[in-house]
PDB file of C-alpha atoms in Angstrom:
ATOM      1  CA  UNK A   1       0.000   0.000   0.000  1.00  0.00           C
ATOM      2  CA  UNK A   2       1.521   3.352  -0.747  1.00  0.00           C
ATOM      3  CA  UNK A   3       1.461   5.713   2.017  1.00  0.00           C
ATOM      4  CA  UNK A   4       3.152   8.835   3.582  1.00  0.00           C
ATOM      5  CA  UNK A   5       3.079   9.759   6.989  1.00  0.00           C
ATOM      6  CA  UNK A   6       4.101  12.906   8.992  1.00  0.00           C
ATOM      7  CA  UNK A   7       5.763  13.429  12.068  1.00  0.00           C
ATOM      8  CA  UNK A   8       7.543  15.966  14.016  1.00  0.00           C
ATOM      9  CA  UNK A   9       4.646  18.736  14.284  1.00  0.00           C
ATOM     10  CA  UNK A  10       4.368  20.606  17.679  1.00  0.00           C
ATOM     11  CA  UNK A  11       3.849  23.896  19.310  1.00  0.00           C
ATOM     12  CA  UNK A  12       7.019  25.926  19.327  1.00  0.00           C
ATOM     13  CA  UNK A  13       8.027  30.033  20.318  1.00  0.00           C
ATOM     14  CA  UNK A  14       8.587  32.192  17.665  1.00  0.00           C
ATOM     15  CA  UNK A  15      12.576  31.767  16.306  1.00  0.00           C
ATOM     16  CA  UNK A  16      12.505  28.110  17.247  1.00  0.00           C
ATOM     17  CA  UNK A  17      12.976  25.392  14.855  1.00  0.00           C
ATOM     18  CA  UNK A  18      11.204  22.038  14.353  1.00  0.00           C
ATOM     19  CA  UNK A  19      11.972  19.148  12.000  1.00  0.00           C
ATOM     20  CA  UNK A  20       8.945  17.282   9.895  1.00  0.00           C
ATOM     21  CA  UNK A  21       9.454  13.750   8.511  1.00  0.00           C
ATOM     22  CA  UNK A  22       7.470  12.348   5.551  1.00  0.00           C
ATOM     23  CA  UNK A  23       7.997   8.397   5.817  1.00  0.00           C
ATOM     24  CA  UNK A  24       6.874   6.362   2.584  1.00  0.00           C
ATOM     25  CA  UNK A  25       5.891   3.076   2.648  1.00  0.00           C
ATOM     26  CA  UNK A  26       4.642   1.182  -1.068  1.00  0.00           C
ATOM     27  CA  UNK A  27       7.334   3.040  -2.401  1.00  0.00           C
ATOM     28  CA  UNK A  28      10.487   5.142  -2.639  1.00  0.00           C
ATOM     29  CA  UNK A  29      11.183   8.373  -2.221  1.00  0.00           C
ATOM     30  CA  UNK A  30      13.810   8.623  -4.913  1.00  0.00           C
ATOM     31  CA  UNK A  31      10.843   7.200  -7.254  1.00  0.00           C
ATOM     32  CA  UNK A  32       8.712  10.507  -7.216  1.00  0.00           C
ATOM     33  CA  UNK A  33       9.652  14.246  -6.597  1.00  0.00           C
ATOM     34  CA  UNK A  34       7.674  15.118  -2.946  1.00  0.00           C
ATOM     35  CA  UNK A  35       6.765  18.308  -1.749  1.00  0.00           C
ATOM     36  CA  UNK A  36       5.661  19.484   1.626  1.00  0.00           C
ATOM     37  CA  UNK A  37       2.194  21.669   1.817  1.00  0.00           C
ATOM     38  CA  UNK A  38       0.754  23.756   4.423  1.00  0.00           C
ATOM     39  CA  UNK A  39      -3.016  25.041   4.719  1.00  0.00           C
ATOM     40  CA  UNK A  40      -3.432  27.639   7.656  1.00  0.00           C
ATOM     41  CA  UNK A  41      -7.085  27.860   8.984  1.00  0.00           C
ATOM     42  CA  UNK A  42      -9.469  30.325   5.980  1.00  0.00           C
ATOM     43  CA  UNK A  43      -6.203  30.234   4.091  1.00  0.00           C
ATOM     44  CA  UNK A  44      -5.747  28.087   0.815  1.00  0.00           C
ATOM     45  CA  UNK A  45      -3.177  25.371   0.970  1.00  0.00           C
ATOM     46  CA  UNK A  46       0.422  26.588   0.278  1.00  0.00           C
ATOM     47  CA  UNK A  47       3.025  24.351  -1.843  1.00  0.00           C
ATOM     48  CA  UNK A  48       6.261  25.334   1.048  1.00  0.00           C
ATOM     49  CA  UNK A  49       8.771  22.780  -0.555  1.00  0.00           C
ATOM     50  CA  UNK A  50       9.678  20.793  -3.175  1.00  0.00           C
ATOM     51  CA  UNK A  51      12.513  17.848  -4.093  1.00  0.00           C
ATOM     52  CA  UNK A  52      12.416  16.029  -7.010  1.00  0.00           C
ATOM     53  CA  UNK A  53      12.867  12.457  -7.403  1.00  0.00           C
ATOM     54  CA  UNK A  54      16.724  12.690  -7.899  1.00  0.00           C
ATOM     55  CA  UNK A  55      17.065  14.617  -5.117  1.00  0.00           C
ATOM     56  CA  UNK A  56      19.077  17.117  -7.317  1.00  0.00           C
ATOM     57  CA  UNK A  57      16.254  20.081  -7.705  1.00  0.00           C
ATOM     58  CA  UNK A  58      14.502  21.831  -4.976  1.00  0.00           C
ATOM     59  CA  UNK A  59      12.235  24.440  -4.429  1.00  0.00           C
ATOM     60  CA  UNK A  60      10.851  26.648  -1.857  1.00  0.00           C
ATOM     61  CA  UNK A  61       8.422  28.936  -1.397  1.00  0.00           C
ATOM     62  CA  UNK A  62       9.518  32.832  -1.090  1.00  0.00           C
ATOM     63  CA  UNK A  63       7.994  32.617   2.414  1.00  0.00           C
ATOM     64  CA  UNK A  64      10.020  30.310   3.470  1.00  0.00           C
ATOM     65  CA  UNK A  65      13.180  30.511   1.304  1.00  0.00           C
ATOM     66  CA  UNK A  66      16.750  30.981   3.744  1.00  0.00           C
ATOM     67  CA  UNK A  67      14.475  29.265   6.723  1.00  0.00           C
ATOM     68  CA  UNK A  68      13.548  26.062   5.663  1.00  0.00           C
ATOM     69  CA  UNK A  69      15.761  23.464   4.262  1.00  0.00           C
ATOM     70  CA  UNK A  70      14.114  19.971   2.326  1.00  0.00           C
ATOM     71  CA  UNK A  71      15.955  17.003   2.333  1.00  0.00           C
ATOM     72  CA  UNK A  72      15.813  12.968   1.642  1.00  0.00           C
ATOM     73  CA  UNK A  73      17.668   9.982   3.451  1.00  0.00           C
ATOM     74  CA  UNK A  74      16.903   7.265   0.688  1.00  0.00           C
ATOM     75  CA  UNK A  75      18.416   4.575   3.581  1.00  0.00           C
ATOM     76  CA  UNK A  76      15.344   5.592   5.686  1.00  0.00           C
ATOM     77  CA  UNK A  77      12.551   5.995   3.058  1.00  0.00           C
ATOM     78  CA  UNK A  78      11.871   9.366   4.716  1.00  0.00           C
ATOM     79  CA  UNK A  79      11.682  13.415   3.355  1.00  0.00           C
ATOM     80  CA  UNK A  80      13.170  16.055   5.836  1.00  0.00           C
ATOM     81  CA  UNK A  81      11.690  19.568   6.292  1.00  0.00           C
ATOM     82  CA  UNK A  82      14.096  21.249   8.449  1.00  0.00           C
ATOM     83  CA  UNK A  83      12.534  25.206   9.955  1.00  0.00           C
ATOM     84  CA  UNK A  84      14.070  27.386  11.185  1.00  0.00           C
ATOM     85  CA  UNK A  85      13.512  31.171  12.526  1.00  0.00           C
ATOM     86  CA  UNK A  86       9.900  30.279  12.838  1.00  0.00           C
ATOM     87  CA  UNK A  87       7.300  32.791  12.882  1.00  0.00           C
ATOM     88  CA  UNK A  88       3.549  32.402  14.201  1.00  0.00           C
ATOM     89  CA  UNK A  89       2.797  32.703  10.233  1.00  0.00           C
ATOM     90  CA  UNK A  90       4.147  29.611  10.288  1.00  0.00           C
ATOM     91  CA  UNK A  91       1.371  28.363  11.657  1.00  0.00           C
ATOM     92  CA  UNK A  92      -0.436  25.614   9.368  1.00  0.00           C
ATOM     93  CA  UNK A  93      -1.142  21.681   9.450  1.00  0.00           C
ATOM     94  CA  UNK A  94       1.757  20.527   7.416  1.00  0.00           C
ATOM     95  CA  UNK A  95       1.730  18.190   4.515  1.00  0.00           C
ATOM     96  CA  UNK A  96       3.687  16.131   3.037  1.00  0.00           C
ATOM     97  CA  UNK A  97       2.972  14.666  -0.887  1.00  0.00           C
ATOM     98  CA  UNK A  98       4.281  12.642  -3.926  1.00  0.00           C
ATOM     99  CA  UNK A  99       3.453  13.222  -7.231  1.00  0.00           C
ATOM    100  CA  UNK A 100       3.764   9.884  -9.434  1.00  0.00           C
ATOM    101  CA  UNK A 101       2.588  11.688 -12.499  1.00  0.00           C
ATOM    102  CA  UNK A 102       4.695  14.467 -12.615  1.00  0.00           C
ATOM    103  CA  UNK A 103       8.706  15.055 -12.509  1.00  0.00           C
ATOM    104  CA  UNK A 104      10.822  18.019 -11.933  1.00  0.00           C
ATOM    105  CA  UNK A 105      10.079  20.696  -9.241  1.00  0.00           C
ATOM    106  CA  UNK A 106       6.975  22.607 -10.681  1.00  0.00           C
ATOM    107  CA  UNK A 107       4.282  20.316 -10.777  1.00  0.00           C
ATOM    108  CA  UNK A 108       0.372  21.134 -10.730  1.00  0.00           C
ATOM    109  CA  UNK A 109      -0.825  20.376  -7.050  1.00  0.00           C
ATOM    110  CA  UNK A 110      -3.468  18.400  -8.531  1.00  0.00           C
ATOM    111  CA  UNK A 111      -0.665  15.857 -10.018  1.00  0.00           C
ATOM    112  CA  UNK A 112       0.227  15.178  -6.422  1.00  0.00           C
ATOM    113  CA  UNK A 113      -1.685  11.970  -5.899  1.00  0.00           C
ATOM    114  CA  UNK A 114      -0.045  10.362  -2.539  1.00  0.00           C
ATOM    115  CA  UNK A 115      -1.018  12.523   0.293  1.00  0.00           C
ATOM    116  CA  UNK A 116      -0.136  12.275   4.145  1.00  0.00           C
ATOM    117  CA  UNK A 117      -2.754  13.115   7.184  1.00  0.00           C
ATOM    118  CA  UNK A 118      -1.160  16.122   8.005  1.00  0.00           C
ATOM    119  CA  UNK A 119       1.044  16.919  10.991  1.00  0.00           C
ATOM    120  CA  UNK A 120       0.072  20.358  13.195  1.00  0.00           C
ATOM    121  CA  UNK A 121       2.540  23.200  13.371  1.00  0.00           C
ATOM    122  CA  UNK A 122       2.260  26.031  16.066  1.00  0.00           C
ATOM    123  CA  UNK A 123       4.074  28.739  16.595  1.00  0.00           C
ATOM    124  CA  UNK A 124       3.734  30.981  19.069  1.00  0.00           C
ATOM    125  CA  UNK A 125       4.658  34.623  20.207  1.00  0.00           C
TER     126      UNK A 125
END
């Protein structure tokens, strides 16, 4: 069964840092490029992060570009998102998501098809 499942959410202070794992089972993370999401509450969801399946290309949002760092230990089947300097916009149940119909870095959000349940984010002031 292919799956992905978060961990590492939490309520930290403003300028702390947190680290978010995305484990895949069914398949492997060097097979698809995976991207970590956020959705704040009224706000639309937000594409943060992306690596592609080689592990080569990344991407990251402007709002998060310099704080947040994506990375992939193929050993462990698992995606990093490392943040730092976090703000309470931070705020947001986080994502994680693999797209087995597209490559690269800028892929529609509908072409991600694997999605985790989400893993809860607070920062506070």
């Amino acid at each position: 069964q292919v799956q992905l499942v978060e961990s590492g959410g939490g309520l930290v202070q403003s300028g702390g840092s947190l680290r978010l794992s995305c484990a895949a089972s069914g398949f492997t993370v060097d097979s698809y490029t995976i991207g970590w999401f956020r959705q704040a509450p009224g706000k639309e969801r937000e594409e943060v992060s992306v690596i592609s399946h080689s592990g080569v290309d990344t991407m990251y949002a402007a709002s998060v570009k310099g704080r947040f760092t994506i990375s992939r230990d193929n050993a462990k089947n698992t995606v990093y998102l490392q943040m730092n300097s976090l703000n309470p916009e931070d705020t947001a149940v986080y994502y994680c998501a693999a797209s087995t119909r597209g490559a690269g870095v800028n892929i529609p959000t509908f072409l991600y098809d694997v999605w985790g349940q989400g893993t809860q984010v607070t920062v506070s002031s």
